[in-house]
JSON list of C-alpha atoms in Angstrom, two decimals:
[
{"chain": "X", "resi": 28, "resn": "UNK", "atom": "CA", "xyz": [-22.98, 83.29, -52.23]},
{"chain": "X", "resi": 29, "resn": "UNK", "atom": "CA", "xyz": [-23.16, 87.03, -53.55]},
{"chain": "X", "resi": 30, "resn": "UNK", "atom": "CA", "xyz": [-20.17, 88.10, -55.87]},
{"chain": "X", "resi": 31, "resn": "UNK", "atom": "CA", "xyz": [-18.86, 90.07, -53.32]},
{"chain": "X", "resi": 32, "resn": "UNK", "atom": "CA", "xyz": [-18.25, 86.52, -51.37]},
{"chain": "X", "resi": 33, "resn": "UNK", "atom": "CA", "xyz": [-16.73, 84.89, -54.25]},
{"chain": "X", "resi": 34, "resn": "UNK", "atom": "CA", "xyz": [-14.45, 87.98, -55.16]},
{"chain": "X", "resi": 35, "resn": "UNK", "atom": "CA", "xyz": [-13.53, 88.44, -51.17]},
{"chain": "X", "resi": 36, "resn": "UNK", "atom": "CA", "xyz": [-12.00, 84.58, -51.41]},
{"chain": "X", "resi": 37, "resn": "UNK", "atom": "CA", "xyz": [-10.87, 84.94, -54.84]},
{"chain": "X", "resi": 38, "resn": "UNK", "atom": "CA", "xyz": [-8.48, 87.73, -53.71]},
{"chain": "X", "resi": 39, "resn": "UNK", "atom": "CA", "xyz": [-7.47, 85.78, -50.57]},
{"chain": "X", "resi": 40, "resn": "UNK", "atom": "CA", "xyz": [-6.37, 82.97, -52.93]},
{"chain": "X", "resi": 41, "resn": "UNK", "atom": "CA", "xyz": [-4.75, 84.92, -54.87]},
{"chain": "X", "resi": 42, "resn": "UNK", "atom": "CA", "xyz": [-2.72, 86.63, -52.16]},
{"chain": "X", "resi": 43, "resn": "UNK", "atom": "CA", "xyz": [-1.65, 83.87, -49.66]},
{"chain": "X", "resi": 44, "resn": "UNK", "atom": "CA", "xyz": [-1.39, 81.18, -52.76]},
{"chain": "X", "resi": 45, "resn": "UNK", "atom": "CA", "xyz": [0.62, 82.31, -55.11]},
{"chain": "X", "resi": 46, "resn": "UNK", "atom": "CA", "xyz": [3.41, 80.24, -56.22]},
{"chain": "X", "resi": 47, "resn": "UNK", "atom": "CA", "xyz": [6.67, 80.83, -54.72]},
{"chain": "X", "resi": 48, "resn": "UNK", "atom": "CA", "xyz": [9.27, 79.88, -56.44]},
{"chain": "X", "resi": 49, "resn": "UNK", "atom": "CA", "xyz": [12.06, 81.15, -53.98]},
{"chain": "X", "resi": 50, "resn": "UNK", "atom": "CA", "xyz": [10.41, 78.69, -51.45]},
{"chain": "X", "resi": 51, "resn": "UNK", "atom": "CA", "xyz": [11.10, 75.58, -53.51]},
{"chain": "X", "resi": 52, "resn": "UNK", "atom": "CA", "xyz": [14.16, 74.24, -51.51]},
{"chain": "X", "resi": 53, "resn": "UNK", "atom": "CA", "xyz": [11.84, 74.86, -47.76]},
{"chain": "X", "resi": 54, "resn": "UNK", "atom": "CA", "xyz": [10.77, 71.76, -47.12]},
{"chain": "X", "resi": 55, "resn": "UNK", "atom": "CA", "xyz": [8.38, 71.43, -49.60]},
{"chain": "X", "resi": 56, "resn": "UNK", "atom": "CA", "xyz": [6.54, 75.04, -48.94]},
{"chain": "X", "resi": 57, "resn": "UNK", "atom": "CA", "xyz": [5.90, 75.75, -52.04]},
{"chain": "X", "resi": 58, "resn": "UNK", "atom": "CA", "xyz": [2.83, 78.79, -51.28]},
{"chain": "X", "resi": 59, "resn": "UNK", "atom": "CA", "xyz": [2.39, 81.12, -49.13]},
{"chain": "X", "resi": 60, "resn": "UNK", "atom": "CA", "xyz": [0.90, 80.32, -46.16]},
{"chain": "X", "resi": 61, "resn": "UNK", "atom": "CA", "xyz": [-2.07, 82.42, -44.24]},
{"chain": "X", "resi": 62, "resn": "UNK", "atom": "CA", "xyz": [-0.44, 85.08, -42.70]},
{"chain": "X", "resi": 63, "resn": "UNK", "atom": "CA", "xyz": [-1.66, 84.96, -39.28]},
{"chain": "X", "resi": 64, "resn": "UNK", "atom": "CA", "xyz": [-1.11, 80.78, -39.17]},
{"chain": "X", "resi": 65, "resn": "UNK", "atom": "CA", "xyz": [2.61, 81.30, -39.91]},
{"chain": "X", "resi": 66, "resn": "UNK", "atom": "CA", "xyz": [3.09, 83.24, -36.29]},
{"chain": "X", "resi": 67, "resn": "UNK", "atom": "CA", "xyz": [1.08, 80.30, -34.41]},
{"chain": "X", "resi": 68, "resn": "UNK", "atom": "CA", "xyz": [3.55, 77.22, -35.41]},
{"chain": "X", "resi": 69, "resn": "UNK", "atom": "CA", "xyz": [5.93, 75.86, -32.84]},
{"chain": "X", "resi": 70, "resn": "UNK", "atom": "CA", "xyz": [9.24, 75.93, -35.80]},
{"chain": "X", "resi": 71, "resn": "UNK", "atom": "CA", "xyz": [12.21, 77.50, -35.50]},
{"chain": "X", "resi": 72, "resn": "UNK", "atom": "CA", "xyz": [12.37, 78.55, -39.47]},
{"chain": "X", "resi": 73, "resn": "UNK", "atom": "CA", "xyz": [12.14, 82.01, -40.44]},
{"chain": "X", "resi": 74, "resn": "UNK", "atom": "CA", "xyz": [8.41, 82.95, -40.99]},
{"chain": "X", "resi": 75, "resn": "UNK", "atom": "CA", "xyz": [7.19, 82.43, -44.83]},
{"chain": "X", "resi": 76, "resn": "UNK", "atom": "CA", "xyz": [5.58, 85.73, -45.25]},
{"chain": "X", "resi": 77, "resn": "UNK", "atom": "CA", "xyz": [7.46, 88.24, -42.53]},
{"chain": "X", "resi": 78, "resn": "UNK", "atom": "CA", "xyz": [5.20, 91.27, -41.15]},
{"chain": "X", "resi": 79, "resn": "UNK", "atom": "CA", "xyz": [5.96, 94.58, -42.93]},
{"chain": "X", "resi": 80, "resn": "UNK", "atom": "CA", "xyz": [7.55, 97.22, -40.33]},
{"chain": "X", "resi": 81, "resn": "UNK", "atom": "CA", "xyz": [7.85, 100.23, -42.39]},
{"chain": "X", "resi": 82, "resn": "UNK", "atom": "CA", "xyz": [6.06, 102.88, -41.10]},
{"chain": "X", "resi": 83, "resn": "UNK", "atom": "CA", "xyz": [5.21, 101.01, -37.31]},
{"chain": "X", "resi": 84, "resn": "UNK", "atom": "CA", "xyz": [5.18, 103.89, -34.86]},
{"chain": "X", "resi": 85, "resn": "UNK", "atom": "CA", "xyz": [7.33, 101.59, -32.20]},
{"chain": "X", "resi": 86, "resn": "UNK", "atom": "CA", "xyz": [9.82, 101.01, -34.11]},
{"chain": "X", "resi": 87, "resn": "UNK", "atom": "CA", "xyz": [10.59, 104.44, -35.66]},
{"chain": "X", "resi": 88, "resn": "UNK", "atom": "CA", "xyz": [10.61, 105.68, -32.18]},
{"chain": "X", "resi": 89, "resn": "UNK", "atom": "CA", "xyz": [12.80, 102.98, -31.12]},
{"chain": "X", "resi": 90, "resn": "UNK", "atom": "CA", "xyz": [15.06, 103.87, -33.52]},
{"chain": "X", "resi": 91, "resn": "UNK", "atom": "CA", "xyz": [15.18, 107.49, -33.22]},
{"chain": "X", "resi": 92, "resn": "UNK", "atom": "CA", "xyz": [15.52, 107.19, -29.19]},
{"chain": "X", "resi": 93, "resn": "UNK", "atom": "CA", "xyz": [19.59, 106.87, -28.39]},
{"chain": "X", "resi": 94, "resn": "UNK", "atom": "CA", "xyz": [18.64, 105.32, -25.21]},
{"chain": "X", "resi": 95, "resn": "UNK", "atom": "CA", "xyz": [15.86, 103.14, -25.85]},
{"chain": "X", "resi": 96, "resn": "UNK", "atom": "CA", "xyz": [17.57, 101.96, -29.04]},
{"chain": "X", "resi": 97, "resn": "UNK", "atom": "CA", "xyz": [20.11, 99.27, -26.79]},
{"chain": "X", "resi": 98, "resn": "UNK", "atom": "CA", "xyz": [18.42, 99.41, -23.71]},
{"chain": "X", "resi": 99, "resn": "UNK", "atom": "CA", "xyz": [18.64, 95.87, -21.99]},
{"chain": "X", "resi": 100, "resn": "UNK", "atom": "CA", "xyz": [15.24, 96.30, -20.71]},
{"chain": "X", "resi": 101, "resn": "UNK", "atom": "CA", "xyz": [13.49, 96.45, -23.72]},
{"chain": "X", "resi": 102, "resn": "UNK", "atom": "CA", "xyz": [12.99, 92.46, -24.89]},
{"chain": "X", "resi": 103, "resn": "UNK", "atom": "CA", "xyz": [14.12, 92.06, -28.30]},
{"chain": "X", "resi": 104, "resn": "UNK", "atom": "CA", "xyz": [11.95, 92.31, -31.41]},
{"chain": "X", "resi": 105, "resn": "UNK", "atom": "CA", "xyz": [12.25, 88.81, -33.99]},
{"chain": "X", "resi": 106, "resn": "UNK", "atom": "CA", "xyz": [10.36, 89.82, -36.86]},
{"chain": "X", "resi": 107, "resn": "UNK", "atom": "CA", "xyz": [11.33, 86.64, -38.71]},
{"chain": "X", "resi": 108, "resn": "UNK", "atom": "CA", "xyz": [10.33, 84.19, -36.14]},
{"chain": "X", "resi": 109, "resn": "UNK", "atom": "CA", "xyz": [7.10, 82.83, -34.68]},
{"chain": "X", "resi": 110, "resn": "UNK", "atom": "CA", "xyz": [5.24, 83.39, -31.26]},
{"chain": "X", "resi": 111, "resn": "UNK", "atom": "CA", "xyz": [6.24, 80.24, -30.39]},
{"chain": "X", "resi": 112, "resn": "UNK", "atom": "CA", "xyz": [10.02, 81.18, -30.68]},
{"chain": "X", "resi": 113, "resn": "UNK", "atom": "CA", "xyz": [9.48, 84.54, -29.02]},
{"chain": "X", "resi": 114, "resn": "UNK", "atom": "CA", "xyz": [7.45, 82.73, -26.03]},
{"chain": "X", "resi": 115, "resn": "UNK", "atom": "CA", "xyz": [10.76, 79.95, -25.41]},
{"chain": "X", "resi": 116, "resn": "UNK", "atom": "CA", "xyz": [13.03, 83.00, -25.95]},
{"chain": "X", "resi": 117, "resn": "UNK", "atom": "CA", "xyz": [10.93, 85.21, -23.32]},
{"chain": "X", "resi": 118, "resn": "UNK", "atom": "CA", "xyz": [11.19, 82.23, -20.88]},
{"chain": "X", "resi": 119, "resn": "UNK", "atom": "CA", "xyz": [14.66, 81.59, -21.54]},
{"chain": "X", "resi": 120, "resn": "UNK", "atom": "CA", "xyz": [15.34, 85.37, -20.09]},
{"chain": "X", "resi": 121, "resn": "UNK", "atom": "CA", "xyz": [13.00, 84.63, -17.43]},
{"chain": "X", "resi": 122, "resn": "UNK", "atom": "CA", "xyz": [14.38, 81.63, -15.88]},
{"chain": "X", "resi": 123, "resn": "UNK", "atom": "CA", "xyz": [17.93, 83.17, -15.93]},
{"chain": "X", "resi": 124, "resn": "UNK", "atom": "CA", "xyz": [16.65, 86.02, -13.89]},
{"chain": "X", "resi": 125, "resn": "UNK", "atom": "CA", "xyz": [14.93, 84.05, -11.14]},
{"chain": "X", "resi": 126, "resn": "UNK", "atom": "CA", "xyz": [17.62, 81.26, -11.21]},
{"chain": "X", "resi": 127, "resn": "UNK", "atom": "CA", "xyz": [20.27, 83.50, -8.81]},
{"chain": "X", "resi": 128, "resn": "UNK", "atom": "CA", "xyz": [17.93, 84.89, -6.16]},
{"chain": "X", "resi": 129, "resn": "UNK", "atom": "CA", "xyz": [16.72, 80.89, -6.12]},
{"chain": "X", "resi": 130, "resn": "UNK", "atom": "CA", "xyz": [20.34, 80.02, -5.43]},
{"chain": "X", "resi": 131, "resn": "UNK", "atom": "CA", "xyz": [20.34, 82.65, -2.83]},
{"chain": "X", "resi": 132, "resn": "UNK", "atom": "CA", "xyz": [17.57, 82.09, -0.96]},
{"chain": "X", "resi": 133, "resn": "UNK", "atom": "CA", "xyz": [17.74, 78.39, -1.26]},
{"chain": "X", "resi": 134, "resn": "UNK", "atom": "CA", "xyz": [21.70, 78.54, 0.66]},
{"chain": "X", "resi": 135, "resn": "UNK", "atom": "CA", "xyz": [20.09, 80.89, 3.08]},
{"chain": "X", "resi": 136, "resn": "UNK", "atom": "CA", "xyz": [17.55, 78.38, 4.41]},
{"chain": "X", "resi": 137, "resn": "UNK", "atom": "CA", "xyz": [17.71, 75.58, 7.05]},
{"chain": "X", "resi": 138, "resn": "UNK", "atom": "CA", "xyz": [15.71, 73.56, 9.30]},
{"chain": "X", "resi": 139, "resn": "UNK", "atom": "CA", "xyz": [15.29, 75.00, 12.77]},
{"chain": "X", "resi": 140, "resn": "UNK", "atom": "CA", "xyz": [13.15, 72.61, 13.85]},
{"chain": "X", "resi": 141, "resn": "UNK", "atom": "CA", "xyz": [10.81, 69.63, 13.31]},
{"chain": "X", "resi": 142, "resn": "UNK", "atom": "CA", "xyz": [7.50, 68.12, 14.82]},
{"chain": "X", "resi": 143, "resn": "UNK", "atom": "CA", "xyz": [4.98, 65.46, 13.56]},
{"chain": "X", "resi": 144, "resn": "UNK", "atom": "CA", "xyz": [1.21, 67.67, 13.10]},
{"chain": "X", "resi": 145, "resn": "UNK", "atom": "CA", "xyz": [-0.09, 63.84, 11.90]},
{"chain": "X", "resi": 146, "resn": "UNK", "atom": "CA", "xyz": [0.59, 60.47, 10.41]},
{"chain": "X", "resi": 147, "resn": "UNK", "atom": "CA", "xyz": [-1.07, 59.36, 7.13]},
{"chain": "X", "resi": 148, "resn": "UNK", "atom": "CA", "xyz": [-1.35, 56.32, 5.34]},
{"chain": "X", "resi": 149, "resn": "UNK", "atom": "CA", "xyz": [1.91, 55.12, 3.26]},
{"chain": "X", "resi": 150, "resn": "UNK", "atom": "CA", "xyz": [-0.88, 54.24, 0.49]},
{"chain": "X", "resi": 151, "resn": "UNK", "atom": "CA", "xyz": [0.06, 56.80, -2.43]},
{"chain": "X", "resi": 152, "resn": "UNK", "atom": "CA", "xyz": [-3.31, 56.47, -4.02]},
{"chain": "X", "resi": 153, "resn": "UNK", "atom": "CA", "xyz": [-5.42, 57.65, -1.29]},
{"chain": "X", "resi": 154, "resn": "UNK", "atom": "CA", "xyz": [-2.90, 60.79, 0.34]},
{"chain": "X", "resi": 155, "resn": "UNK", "atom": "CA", "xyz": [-5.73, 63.16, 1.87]},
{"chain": "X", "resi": 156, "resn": "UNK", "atom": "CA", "xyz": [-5.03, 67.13, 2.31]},
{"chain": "X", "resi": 157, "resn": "UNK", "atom": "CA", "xyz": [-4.96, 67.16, 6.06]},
{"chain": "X", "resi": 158, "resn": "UNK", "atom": "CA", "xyz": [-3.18, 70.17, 6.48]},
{"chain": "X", "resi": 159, "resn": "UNK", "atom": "CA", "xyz": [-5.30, 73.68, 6.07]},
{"chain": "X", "resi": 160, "resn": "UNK", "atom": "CA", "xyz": [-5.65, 77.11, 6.26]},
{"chain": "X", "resi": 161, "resn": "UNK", "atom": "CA", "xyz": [-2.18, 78.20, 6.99]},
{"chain": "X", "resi": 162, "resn": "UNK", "atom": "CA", "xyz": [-1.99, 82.00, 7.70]},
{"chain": "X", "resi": 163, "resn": "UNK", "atom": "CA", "xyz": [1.23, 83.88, 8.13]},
{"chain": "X", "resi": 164, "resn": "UNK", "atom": "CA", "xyz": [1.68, 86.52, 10.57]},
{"chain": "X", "resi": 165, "resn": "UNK", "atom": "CA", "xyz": [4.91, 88.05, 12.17]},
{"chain": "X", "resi": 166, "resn": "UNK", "atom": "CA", "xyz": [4.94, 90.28, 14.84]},
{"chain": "X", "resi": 167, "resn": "UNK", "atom": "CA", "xyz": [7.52, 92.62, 14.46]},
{"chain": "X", "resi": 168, "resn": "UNK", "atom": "CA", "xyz": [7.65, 94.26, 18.57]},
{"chain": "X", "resi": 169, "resn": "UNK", "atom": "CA", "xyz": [8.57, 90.76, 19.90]},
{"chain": "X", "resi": 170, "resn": "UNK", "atom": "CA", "xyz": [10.31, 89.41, 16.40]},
{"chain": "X", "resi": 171, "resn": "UNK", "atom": "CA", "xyz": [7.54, 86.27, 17.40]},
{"chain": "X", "resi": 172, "resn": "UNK", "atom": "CA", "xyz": [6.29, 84.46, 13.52]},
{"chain": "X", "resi": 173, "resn": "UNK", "atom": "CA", "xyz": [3.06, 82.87, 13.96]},
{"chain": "X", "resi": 174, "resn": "UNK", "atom": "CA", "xyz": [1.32, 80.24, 11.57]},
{"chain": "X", "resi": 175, "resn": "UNK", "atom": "CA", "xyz": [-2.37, 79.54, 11.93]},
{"chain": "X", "resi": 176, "resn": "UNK", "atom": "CA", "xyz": [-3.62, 76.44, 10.37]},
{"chain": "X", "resi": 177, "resn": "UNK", "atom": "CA", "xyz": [-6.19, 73.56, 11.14]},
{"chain": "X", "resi": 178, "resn": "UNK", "atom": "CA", "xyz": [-5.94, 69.63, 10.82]},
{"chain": "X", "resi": 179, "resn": "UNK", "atom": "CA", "xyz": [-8.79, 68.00, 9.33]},
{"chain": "X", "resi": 180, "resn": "UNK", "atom": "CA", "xyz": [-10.80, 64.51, 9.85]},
{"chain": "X", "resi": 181, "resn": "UNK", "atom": "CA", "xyz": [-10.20, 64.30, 14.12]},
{"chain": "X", "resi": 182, "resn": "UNK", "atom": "CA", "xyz": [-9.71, 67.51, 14.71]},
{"chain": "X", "resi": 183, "resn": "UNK", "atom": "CA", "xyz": [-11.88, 70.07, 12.61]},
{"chain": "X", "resi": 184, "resn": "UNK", "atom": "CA", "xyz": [-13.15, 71.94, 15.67]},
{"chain": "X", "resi": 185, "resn": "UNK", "atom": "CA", "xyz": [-9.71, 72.74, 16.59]},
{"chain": "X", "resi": 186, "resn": "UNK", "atom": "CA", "xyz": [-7.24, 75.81, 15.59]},
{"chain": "X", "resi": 187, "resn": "UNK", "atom": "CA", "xyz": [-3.06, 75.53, 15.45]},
{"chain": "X", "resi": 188, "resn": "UNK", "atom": "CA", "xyz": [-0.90, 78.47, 16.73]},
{"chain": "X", "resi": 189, "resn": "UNK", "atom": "CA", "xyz": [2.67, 77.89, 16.14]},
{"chain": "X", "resi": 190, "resn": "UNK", "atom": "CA", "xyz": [4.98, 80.08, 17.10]},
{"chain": "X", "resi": 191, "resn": "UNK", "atom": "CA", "xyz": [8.78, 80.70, 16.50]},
{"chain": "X", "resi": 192, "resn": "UNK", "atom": "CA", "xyz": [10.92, 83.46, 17.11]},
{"chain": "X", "resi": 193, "resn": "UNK", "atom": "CA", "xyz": [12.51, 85.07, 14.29]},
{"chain": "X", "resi": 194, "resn": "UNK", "atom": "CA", "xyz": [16.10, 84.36, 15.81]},
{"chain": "X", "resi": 195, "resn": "UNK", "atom": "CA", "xyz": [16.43, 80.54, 15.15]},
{"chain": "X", "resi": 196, "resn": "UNK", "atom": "CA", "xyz": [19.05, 80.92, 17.99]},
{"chain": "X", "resi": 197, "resn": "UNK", "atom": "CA", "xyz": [15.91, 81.68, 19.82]},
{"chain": "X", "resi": 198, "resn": "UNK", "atom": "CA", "xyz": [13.22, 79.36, 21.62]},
{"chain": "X", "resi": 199, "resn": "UNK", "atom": "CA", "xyz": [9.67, 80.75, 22.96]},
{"chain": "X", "resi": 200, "resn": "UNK", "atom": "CA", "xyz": [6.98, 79.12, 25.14]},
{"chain": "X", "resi": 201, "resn": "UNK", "atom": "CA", "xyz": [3.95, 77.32, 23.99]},
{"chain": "X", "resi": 202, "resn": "UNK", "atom": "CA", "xyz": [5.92, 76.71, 20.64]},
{"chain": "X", "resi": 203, "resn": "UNK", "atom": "CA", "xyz": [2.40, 75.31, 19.00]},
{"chain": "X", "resi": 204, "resn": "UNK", "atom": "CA", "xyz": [-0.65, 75.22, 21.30]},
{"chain": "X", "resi": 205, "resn": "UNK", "atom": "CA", "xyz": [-4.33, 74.15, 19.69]},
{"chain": "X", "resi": 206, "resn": "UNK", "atom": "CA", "xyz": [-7.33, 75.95, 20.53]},
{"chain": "X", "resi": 207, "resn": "UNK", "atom": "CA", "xyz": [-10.85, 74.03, 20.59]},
{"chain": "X", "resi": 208, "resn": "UNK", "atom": "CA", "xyz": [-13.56, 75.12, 19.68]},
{"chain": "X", "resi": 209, "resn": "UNK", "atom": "CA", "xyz": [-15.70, 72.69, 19.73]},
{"chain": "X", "resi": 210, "resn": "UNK", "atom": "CA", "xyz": [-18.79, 73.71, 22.54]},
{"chain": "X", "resi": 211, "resn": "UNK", "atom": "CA", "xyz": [-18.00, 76.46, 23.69]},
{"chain": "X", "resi": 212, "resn": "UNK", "atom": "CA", "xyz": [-20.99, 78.77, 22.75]},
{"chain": "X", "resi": 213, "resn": "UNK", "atom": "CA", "xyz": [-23.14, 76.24, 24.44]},
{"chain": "X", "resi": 214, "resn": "UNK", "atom": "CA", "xyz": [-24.79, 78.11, 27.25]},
{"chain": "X", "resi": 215, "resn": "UNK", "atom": "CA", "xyz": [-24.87, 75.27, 30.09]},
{"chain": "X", "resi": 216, "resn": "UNK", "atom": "CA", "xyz": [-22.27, 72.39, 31.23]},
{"chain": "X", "resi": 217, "resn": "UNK", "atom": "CA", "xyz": [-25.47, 69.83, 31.03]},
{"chain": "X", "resi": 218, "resn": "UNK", "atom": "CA", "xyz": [-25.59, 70.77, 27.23]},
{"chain": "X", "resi": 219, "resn": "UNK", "atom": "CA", "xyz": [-25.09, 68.02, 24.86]},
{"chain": "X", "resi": 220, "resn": "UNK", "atom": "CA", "xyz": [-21.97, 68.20, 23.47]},
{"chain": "X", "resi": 221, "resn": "UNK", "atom": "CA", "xyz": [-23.19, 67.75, 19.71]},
{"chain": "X", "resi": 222, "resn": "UNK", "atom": "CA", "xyz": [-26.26, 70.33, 20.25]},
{"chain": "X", "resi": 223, "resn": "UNK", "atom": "CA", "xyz": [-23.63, 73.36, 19.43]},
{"chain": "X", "resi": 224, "resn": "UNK", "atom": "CA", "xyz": [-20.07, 71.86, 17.67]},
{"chain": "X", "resi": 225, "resn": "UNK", "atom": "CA", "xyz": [-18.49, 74.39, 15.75]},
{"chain": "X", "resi": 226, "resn": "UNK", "atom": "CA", "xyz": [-15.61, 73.85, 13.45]},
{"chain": "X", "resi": 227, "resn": "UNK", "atom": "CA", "xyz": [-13.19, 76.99, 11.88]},
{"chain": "X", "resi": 228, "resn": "UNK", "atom": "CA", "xyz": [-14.08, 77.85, 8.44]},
{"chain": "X", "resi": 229, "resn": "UNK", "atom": "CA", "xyz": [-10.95, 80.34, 8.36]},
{"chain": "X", "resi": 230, "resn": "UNK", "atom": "CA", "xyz": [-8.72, 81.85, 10.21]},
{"chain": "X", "resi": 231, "resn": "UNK", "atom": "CA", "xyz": [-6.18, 85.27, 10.06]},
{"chain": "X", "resi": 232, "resn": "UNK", "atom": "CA", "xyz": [-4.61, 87.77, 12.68]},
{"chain": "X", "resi": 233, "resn": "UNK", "atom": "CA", "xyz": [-6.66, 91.21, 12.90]},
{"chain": "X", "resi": 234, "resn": "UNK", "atom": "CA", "xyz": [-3.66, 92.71, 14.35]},
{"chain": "X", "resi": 235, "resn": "UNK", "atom": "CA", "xyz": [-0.94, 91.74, 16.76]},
{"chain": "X", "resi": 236, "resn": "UNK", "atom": "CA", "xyz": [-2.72, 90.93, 19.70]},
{"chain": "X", "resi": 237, "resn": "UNK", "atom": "CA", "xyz": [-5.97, 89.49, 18.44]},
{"chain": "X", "resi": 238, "resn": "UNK", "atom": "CA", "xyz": [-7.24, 86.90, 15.98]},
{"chain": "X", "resi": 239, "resn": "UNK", "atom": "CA", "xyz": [-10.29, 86.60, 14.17]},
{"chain": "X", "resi": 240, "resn": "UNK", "atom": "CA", "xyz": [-11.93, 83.19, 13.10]},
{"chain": "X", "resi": 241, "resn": "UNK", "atom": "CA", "xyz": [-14.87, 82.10, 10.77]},
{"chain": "X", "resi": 242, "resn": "UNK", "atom": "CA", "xyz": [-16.77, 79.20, 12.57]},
{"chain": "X", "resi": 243, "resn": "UNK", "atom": "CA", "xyz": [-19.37, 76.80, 11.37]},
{"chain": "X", "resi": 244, "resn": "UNK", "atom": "CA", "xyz": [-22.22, 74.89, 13.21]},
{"chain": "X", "resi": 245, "resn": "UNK", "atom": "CA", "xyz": [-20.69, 71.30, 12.35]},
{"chain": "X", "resi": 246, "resn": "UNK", "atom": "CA", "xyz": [-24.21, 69.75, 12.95]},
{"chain": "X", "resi": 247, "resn": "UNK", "atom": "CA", "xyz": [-26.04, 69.02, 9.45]},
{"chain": "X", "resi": 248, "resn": "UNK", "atom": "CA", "xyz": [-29.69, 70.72, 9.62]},
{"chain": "X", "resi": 249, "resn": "UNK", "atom": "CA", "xyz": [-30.90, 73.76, 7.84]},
{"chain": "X", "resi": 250, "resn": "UNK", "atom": "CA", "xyz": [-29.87, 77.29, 8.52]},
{"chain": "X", "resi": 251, "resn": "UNK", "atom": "CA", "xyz": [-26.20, 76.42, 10.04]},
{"chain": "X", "resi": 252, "resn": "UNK", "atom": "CA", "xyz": [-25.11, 79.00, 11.91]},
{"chain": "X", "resi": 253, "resn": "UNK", "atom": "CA", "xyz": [-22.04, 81.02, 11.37]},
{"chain": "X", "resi": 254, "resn": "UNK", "atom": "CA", "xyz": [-20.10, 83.27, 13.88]},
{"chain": "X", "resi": 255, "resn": "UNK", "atom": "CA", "xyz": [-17.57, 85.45, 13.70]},
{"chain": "X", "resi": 256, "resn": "UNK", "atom": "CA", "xyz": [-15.25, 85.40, 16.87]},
{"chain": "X", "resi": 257, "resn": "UNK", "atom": "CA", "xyz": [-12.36, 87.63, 17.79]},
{"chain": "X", "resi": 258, "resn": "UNK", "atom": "CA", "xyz": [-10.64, 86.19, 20.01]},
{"chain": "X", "resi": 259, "resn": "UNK", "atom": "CA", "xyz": [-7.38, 87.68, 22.38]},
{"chain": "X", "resi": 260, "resn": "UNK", "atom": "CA", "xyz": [-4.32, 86.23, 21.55]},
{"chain": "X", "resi": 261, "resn": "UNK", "atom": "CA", "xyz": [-3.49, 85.83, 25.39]}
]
């Protein structure tokens, strides 16, 4: 070590070490702590060795402004606390604000209706994602909402429209209808129907009156094909 090295943690000693005799009755703190430590423990007890705000830009203009200086939207400053009391405060705030439009919301939904998409296994351990791709789409010159999703396992080559009208009070046609996929780029009926099985990689609404789709060569051999398929929602 050069004497610079020695002298650089000689002085840090001598800072964040010192005896503290006003600290004696603290739960047996008896030195200073490093400074930047202090802000990272999850306490609620005043920080050891609080930050030094004379002079800080922010908080002379803060204190200067007459409307900034009790503005509800500015969070208020701790300067005796930790991050850790700061962060539970800061969430605190949060969670109040959210909590009423929750309430809100949550009263203003119901059930309009139900179907069964698939039955699983009543084995918790093995519960497989079946459900996929759900897109969102709602067409606002017939007030129709569409979902686009896909099941997996029997049905990969297939795609799920469901459609409801924005009106609960309100019933359409073809509620949920499933399109297959599965040969129909093949170019002859004689065509086996695992030469050409595609399956729908994804799925969203170009606009209101046609849908795009991702699809995938199912078979497994080199250089899988992909295609990219608009397709008219009528």
């Amino acid at each position: 070590m050069t004497q610079k090295d020695i002298t650089f943690v000689a002085d840090f000693l001598t800072e964040h070490f010192n005896e503290a005799p006003e600290l004696y009755n603290r739960k047996g703190k008896y030195f200073n702590v490093e400074r930047v430590g202090q802000y990272l423990k999850d306490e609620d007890d005043d920080l050891v060795s609080p930050p030094n705000t004379e002079g800080n830009q922010w908080f002379n203009f803060l204190k200067n402004s007459t409307h900034l200086k009790e503005s509800p939207l500015l969070f208020p400053y701790y300067p005796e606390k930790s991050l850790h009391f700061v962060k539970r405060q800061m969430e605190g705030v949060i969670d109040q604000c959210l909590q009423k439009p929750a309430d809100v919301i949550g009263k203003s939904v119901h059930q309009a209706v139900c179907m069964s998409l698939y039955k699983t296994s009543q084995s918790e351990d093995s519960t497989p994602q079946l459900f996929k791709l759900p897109f969102l789409w709602n067409e606002k010159t017939s007030n129709i909402h569409y979902v686009l999703f896909t099941i997996l396992e029997n049905s990969i080559s297939k795609i799920y429209i469901l459609r409801r009208h924005t009106d609960t009070s309100r019933s359409v046609s073809n509620g949920i209808l499933a399109v297959d996929f599965g040969n129909f780029l093949n170019n002859s009926i004689n065509e086996s129907s695992d030469a050409r099985c595609y399956s729908c990689l994804d799925a969203h609404f170009y606009d209101d009156e046609t849908v795009t789709v991702v699809l995938k060569e199912s078979v497994e051999q080199e250089g899988k094909e992909r295609v990219l398929a608009q397709l008219p929602l009528s």
